[in-house]
mmCIF file of C-alpha atoms in Angstrom:
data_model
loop_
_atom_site.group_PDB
_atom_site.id
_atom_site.type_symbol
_atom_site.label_atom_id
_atom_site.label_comp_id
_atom_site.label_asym_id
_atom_site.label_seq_id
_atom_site.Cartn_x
_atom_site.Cartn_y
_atom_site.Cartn_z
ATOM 1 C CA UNK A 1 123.162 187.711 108.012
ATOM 2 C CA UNK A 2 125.192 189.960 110.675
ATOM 3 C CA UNK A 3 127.957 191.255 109.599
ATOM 4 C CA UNK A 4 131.793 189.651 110.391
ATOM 5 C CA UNK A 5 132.708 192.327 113.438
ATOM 6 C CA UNK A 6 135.580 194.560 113.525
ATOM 7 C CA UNK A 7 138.387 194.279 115.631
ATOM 8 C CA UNK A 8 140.203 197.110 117.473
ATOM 9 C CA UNK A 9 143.630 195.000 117.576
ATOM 10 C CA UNK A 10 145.694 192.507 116.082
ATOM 11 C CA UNK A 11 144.446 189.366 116.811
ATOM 12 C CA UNK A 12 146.420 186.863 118.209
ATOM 13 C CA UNK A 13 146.472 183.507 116.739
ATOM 14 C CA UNK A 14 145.535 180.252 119.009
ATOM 15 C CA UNK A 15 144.680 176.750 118.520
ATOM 16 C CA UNK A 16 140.926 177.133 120.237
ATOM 17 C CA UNK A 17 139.184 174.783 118.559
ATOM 18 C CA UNK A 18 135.174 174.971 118.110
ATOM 19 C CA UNK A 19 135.576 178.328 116.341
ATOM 20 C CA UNK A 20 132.505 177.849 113.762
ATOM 21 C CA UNK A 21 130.196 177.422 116.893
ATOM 22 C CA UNK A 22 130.183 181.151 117.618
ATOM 23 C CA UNK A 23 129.541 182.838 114.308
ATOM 24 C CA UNK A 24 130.486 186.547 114.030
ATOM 25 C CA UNK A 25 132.114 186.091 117.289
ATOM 26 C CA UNK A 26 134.705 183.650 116.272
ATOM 27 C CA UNK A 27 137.664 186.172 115.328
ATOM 28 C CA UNK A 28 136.968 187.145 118.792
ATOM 29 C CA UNK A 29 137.306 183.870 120.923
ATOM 30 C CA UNK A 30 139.894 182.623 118.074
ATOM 31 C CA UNK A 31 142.175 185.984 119.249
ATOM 32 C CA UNK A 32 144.514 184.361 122.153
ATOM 33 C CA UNK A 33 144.951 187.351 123.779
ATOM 34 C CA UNK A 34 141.221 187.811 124.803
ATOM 35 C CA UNK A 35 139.948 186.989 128.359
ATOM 36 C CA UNK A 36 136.062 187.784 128.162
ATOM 37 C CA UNK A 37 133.396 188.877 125.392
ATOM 38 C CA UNK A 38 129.959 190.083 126.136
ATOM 39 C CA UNK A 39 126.850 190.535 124.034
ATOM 40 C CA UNK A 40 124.988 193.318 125.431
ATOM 41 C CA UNK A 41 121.757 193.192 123.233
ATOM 42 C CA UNK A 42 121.873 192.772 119.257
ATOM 43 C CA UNK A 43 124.232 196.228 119.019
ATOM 44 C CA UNK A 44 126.944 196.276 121.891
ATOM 45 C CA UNK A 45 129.670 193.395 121.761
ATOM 46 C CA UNK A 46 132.335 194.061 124.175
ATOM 47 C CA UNK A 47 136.116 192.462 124.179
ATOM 48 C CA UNK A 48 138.781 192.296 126.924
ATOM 49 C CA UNK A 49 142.349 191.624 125.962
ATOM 50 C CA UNK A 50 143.280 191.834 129.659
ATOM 51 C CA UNK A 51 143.360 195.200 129.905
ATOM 52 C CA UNK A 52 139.435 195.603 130.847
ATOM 53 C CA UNK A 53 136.909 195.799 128.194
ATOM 54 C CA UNK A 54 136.623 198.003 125.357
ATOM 55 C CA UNK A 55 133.442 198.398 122.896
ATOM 56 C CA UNK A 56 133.925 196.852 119.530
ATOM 57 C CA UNK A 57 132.807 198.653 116.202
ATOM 58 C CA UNK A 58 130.816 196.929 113.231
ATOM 59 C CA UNK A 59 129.259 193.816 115.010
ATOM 60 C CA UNK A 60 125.606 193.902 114.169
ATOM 61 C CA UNK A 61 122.910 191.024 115.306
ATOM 62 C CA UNK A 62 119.343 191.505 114.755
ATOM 63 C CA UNK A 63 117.175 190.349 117.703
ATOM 64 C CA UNK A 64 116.578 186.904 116.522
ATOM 65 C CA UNK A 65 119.863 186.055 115.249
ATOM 66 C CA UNK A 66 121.522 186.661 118.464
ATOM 67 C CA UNK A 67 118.850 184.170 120.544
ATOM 68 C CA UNK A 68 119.219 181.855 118.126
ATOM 69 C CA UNK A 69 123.269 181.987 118.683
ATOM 70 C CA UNK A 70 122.860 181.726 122.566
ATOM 71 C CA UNK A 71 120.175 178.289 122.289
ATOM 72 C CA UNK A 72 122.722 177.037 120.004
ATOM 73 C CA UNK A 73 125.437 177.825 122.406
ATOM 74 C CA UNK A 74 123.830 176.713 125.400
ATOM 75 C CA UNK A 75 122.519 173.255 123.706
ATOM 76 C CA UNK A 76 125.951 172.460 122.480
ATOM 77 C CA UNK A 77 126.679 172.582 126.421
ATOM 78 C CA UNK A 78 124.325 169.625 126.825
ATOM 79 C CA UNK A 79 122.142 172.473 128.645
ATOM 80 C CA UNK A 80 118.604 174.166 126.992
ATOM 81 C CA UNK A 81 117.792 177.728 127.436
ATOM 82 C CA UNK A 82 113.792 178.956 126.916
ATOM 83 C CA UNK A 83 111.320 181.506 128.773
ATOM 84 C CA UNK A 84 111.160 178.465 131.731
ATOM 85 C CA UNK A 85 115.044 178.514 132.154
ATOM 86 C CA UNK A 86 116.119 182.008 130.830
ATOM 87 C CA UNK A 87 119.969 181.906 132.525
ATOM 88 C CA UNK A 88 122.173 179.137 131.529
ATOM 89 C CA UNK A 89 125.730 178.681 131.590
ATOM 90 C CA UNK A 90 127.655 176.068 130.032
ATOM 91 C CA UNK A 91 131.173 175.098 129.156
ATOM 92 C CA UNK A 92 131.944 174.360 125.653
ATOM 93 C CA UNK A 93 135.022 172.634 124.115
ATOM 94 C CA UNK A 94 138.446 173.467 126.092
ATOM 95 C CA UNK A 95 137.236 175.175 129.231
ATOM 96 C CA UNK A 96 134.938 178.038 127.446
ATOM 97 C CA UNK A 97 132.546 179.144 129.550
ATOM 98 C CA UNK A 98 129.008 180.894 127.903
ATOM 99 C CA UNK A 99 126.326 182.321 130.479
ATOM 100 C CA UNK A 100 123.653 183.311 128.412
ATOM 101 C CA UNK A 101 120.027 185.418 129.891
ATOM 102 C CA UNK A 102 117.479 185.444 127.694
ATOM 103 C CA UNK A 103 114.475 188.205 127.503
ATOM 104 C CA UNK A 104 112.240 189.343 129.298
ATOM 105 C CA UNK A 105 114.408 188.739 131.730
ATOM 106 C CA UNK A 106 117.127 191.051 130.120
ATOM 107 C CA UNK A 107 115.028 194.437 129.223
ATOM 108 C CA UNK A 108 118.074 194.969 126.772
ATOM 109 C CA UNK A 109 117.826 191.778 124.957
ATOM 110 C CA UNK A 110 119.872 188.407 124.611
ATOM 111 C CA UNK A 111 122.832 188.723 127.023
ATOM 112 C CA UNK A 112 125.919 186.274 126.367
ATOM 113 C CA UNK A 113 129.294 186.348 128.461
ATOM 114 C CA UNK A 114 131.767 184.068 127.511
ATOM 115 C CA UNK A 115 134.678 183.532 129.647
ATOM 116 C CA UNK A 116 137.656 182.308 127.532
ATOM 117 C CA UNK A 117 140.836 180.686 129.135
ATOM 118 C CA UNK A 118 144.268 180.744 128.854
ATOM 119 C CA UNK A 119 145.853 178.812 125.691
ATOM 120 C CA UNK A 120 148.972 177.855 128.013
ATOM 121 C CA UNK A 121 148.183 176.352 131.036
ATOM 122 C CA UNK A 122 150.590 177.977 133.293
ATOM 123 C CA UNK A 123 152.786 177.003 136.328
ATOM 124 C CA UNK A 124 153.252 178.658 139.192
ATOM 125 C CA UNK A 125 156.998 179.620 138.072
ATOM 126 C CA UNK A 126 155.024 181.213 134.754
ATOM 127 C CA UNK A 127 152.795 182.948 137.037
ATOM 128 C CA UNK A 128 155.653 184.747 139.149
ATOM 129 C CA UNK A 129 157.634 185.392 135.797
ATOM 130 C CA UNK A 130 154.876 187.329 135.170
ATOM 131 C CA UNK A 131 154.817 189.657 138.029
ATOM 132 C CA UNK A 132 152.082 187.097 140.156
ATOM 133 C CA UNK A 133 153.848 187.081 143.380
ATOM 134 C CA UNK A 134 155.529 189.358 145.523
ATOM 135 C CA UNK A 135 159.540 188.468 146.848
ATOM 136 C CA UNK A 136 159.317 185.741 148.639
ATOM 137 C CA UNK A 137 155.283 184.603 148.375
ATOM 138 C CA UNK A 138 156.145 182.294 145.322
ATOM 139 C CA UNK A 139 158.076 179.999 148.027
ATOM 140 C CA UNK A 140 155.448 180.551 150.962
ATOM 141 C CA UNK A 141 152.533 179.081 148.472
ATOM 142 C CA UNK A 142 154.747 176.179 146.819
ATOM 143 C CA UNK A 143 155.273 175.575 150.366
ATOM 144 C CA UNK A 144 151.664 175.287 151.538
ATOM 145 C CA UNK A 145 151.045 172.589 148.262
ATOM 146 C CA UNK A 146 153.343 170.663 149.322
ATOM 147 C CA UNK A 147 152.872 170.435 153.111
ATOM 148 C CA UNK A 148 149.326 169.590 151.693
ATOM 149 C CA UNK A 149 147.330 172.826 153.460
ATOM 150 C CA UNK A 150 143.724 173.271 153.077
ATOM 151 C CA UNK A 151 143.806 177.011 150.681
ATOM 152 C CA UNK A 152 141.073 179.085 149.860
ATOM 153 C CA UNK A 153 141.426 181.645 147.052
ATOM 154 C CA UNK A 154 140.043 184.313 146.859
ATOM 155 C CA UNK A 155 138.957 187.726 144.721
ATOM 156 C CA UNK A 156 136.710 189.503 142.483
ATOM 157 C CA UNK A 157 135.975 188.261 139.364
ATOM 158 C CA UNK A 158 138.711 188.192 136.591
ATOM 159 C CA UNK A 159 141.519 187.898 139.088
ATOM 160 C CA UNK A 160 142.550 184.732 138.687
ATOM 161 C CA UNK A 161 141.372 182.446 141.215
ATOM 162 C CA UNK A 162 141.026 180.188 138.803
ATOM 163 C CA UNK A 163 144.251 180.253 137.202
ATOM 164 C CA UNK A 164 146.045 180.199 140.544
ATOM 165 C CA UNK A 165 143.714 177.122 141.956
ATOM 166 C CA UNK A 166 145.031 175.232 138.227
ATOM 167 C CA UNK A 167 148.920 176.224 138.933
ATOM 168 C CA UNK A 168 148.595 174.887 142.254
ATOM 169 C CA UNK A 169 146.925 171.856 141.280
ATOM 170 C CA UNK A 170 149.361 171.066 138.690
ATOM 171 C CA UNK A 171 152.201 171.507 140.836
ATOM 172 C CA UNK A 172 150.658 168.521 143.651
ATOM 173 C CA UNK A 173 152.365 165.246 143.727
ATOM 174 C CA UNK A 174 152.322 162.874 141.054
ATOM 175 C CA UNK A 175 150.809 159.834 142.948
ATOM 176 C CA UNK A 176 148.094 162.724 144.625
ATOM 177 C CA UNK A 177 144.345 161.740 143.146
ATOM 178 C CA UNK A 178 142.487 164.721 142.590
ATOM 179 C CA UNK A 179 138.839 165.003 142.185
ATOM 180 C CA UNK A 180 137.387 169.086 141.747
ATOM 181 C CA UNK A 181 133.492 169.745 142.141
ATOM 182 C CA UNK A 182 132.328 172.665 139.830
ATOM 183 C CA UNK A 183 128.763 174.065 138.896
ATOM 184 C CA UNK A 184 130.647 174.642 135.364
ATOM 185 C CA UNK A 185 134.443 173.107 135.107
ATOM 186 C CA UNK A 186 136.428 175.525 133.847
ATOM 187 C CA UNK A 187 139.273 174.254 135.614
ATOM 188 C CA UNK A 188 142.922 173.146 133.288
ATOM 189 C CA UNK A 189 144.977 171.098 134.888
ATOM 190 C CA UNK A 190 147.888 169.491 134.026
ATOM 191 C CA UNK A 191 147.860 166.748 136.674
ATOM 192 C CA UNK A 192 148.386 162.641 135.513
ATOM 193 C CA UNK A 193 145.554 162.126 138.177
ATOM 194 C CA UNK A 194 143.021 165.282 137.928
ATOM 195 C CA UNK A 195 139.276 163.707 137.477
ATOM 196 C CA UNK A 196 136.452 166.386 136.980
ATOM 197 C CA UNK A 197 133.051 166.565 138.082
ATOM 198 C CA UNK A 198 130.349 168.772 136.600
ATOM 199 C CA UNK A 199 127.058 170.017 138.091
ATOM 200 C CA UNK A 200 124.084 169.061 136.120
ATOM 201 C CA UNK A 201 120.565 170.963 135.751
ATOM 202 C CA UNK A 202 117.107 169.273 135.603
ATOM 203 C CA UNK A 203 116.129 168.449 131.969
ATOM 204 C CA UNK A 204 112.711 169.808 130.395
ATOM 205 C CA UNK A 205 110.828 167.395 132.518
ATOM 206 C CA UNK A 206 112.127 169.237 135.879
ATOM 207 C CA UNK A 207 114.271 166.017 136.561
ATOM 208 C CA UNK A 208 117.878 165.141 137.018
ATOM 209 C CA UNK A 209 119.378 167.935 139.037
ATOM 210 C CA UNK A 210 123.135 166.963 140.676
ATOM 211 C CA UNK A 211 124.077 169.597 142.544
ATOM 212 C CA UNK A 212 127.669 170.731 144.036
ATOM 213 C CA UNK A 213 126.468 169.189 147.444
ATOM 214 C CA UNK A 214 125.329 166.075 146.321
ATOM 215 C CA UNK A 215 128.768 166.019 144.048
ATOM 216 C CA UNK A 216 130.814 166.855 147.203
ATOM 217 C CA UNK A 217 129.169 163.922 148.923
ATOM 218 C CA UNK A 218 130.270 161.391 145.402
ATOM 219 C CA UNK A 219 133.252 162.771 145.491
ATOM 220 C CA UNK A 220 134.511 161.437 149.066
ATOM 221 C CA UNK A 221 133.496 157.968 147.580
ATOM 222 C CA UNK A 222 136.163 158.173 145.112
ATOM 223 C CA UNK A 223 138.797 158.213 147.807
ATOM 224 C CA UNK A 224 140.542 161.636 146.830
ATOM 225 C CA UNK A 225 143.462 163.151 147.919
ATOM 226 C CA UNK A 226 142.727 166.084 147.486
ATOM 227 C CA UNK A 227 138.885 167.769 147.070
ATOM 228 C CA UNK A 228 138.664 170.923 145.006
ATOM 229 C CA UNK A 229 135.253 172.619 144.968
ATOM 230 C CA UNK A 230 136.350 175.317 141.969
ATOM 231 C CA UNK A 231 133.472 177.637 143.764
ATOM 232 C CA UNK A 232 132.135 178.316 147.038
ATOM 233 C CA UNK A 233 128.528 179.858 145.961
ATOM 234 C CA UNK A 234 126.285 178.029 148.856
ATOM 235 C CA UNK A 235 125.014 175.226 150.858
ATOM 236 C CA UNK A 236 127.899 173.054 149.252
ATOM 237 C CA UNK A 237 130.376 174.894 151.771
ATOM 238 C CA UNK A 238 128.704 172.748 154.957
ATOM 239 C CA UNK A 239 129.976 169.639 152.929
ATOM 240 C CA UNK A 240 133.104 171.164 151.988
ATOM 241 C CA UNK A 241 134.512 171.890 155.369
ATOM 242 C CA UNK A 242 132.800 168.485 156.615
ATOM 243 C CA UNK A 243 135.107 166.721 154.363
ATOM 244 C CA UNK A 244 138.257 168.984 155.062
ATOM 245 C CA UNK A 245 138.007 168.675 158.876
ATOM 246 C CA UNK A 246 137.996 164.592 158.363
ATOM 247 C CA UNK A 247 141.138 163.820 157.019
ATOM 248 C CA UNK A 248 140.929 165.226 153.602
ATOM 249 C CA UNK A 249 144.022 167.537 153.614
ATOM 250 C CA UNK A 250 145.415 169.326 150.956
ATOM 251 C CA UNK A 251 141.781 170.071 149.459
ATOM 252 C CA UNK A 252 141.419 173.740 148.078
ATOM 253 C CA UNK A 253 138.610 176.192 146.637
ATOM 254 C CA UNK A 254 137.620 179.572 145.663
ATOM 255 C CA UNK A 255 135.584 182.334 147.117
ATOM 256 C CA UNK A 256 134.212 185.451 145.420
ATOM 257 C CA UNK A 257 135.842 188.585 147.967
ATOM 258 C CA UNK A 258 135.988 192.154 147.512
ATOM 259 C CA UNK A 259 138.982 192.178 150.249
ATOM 260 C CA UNK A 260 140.583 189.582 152.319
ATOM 261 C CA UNK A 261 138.721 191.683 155.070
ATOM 262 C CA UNK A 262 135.290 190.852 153.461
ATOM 263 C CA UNK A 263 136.090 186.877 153.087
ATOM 264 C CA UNK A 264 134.716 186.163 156.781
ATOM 265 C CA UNK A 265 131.341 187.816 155.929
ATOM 266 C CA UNK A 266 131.259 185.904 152.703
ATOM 267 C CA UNK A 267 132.040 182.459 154.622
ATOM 268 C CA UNK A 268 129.276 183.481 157.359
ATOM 269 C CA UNK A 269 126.514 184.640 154.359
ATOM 270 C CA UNK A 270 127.304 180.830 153.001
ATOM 271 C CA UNK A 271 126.740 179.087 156.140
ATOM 272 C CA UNK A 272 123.901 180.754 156.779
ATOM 273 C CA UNK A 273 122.374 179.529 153.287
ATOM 274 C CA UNK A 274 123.303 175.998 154.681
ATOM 275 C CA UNK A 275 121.465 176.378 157.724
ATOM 276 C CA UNK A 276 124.863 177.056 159.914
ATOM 277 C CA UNK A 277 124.625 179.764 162.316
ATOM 278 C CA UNK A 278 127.511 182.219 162.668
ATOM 279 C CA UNK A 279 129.468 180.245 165.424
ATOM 280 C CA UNK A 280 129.264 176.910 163.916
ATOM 281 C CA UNK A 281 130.697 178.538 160.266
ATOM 282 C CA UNK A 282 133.439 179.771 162.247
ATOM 283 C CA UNK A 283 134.468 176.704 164.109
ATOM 284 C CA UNK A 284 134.161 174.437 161.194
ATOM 285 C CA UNK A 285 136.277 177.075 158.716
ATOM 286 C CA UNK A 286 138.639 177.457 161.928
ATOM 287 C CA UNK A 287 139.455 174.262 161.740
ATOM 288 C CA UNK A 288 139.246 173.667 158.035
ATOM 289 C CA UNK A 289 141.103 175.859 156.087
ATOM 290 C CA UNK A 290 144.597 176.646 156.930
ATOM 291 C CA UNK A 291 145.327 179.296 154.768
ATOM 292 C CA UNK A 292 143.645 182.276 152.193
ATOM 293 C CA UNK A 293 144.786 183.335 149.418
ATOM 294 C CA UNK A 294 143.869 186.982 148.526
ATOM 295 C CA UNK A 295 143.997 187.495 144.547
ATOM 296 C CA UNK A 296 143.932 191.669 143.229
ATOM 297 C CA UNK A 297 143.392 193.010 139.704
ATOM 298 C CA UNK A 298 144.393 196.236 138.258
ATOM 299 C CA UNK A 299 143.703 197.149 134.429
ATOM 300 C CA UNK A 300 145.941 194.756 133.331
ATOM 301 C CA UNK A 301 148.067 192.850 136.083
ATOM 302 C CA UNK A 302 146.377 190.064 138.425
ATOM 303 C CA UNK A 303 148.999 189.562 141.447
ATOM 304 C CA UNK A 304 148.811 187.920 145.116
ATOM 305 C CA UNK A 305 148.216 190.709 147.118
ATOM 306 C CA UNK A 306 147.487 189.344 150.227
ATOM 307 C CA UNK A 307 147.869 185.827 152.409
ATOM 308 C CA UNK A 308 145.854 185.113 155.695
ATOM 309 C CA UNK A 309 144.253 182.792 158.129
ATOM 310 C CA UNK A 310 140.831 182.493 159.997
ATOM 311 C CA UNK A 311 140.384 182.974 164.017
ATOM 312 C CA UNK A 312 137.443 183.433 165.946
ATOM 313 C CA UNK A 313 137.338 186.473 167.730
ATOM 314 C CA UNK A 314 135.814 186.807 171.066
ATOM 315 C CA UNK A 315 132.588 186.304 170.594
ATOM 316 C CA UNK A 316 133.259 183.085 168.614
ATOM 317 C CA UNK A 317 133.026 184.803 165.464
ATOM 318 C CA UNK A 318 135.132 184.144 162.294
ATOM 319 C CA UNK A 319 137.669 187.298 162.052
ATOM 320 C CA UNK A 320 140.523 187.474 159.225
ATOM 321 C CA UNK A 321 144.442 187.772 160.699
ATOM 322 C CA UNK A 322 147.073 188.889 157.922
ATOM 323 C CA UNK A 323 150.234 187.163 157.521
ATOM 324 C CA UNK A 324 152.634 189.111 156.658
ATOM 325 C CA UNK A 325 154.863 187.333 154.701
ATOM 326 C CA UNK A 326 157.766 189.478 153.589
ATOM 327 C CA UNK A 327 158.639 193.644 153.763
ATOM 328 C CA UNK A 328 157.492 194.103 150.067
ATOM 329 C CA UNK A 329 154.293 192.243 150.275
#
């Protein structure tokens, strides 16, 4: 049996439930204070507490132990992982995500990344208490919820897109009915009206794929009043800003950026995967999406760093404009 692992801090104590699931990793996801863990292989397990991710001593997996933690992992998802479908991800219990890659498509071994959240679900006033938003940008985005603007967030991984997108959500009108669209939901909200849809894969027999498109296309049967796709990743956009440009206002979603510079490029390499050529991704997101929101994250602060809008440029290409929202921003 592998040995219980070492930790290199205090652990926090939270109410996650579903601890037993994970074996020697369960001090880990159990610690409130941790973001991420990775398995890298039977001998590496790596932790962030926020402040990027240090190497953890005394965690040892053989080969077969650590598989057989993943397909257990992945199964209790309602997903299956083998040498025909050797990336999975899955959310378990309260919003933890596990992406697990199997060998040979890892050279290293079994891979697992698991993607904790937050034990509070926080507001946007808990998010500017803690140092989220610049003077003044707290009011510009409570603003843009409720004059019901189409947002897109956006970042590189870890810096909270996600949380943001749930803060906003929560802070929507009461009587709003809000349906999100997301390949895994990972998405806390504490909304009286928030309904959840989840991307399915086919089963063993190659059969009962729904995708984020065909979920997009549900979800405008429910009569929402407000679409959230948690991810922009590909053709799903076309349906996205289909929707938003018809009358669905106040809809939202994220986008994986580098720089609010790079979000254009990112909305054009989309389209393109949809079959949209560059001009008609720019006129739809033109007229879509009313605002971005441009997430940063140091070692260990995640803050609003930037807030824009889309315009075509002169050759009818999407370019990004800055807003420039106060002197300290």
């Amino acid at each position: 049996m592998p040995r219980r692992p070492g930790t290199s801090a205090r652990p926090v104590a939270s109410p996650r439930t579903g601890l037993p699931d994970f074996g020697p990793l369960a001090p880990y996801v159990a610690d409130a204070a941790v973001t991420d863990v990775f398995v890298n292989g039977a001998s590496e397990v790596w932790v962030d507490r926020g402040g990027g991710a240090v190497r953890q001593q005394g965690v040892l997996f053989d080969a077969g132990q650590l598989r057989e933690l993943a397909v257990r992992l992945i199964a209790l998802g309602g997903r299956h992982i083998d040498e025909t479908s050797p990336c999975v991800d899955v959310r378990l219990h309260e919003g933890i995500r596990v992406h697990a890659v199997l060998p040979p498509i890892s050279t290293g071994g079994t891979l697992l990344s698991i993607r904790l959240p937050r034990v509070e679900r926080l507001s946007l006033t808990d998010l500017d208490a803690r140092g989220f938003f610049s003077t003044g940008r707290l009011d510009v985005v409570s603003a843009l919820v409720a004059e019901r603007k189409n947002l897109l967030i956006t970042g590189a991984g870890g810096s909270g897109k996600t949380t943001l997108l749930a803060a906003l959500l929560s802070s929507a009108a009461i009587g709003d009915r809000i349906i999100a669209i997301e390949d895994v939901a990972e998405l806390r909200v504490s909304h009286p009206h928030f309904i959840a849809l989840e991307a399915r894969q086919a089963n063993l027999e190659g059969t009962g794929q729904l995708g984020l498109e065909r979920l997009v296309r549900e979800a405008l049967r429910m009569r929402p009043d407000r679409l959230v796709l948690g991810e922009c990743r590909g053709a799903e956009i076309r349906e996205l800003l289909a929707a938003l440009n018809t009358g669905h206002d106040g809809g939202a979603g994220t986008l994986h950026a580098n720089s609010l510079g790079d979000v254009p490029a990112r909305i054009e390499a989309l389209g393109a995967l949809a079959g949209m050529s560059p001009t008609a991704i720019a006129r739809q997101t033109v007229s879509a999406i009313d605002t971005v929101l441009h997430l940063e994250r140091n070692r260990d602060t995640r803050r609003l760093a930037q807030i824009g809008r889309f315009e075509l440029d002169s050759r009818n290409r999407l370019r990004m404009v800055e807003d420039v929202v106060d002197a300290g921003g």
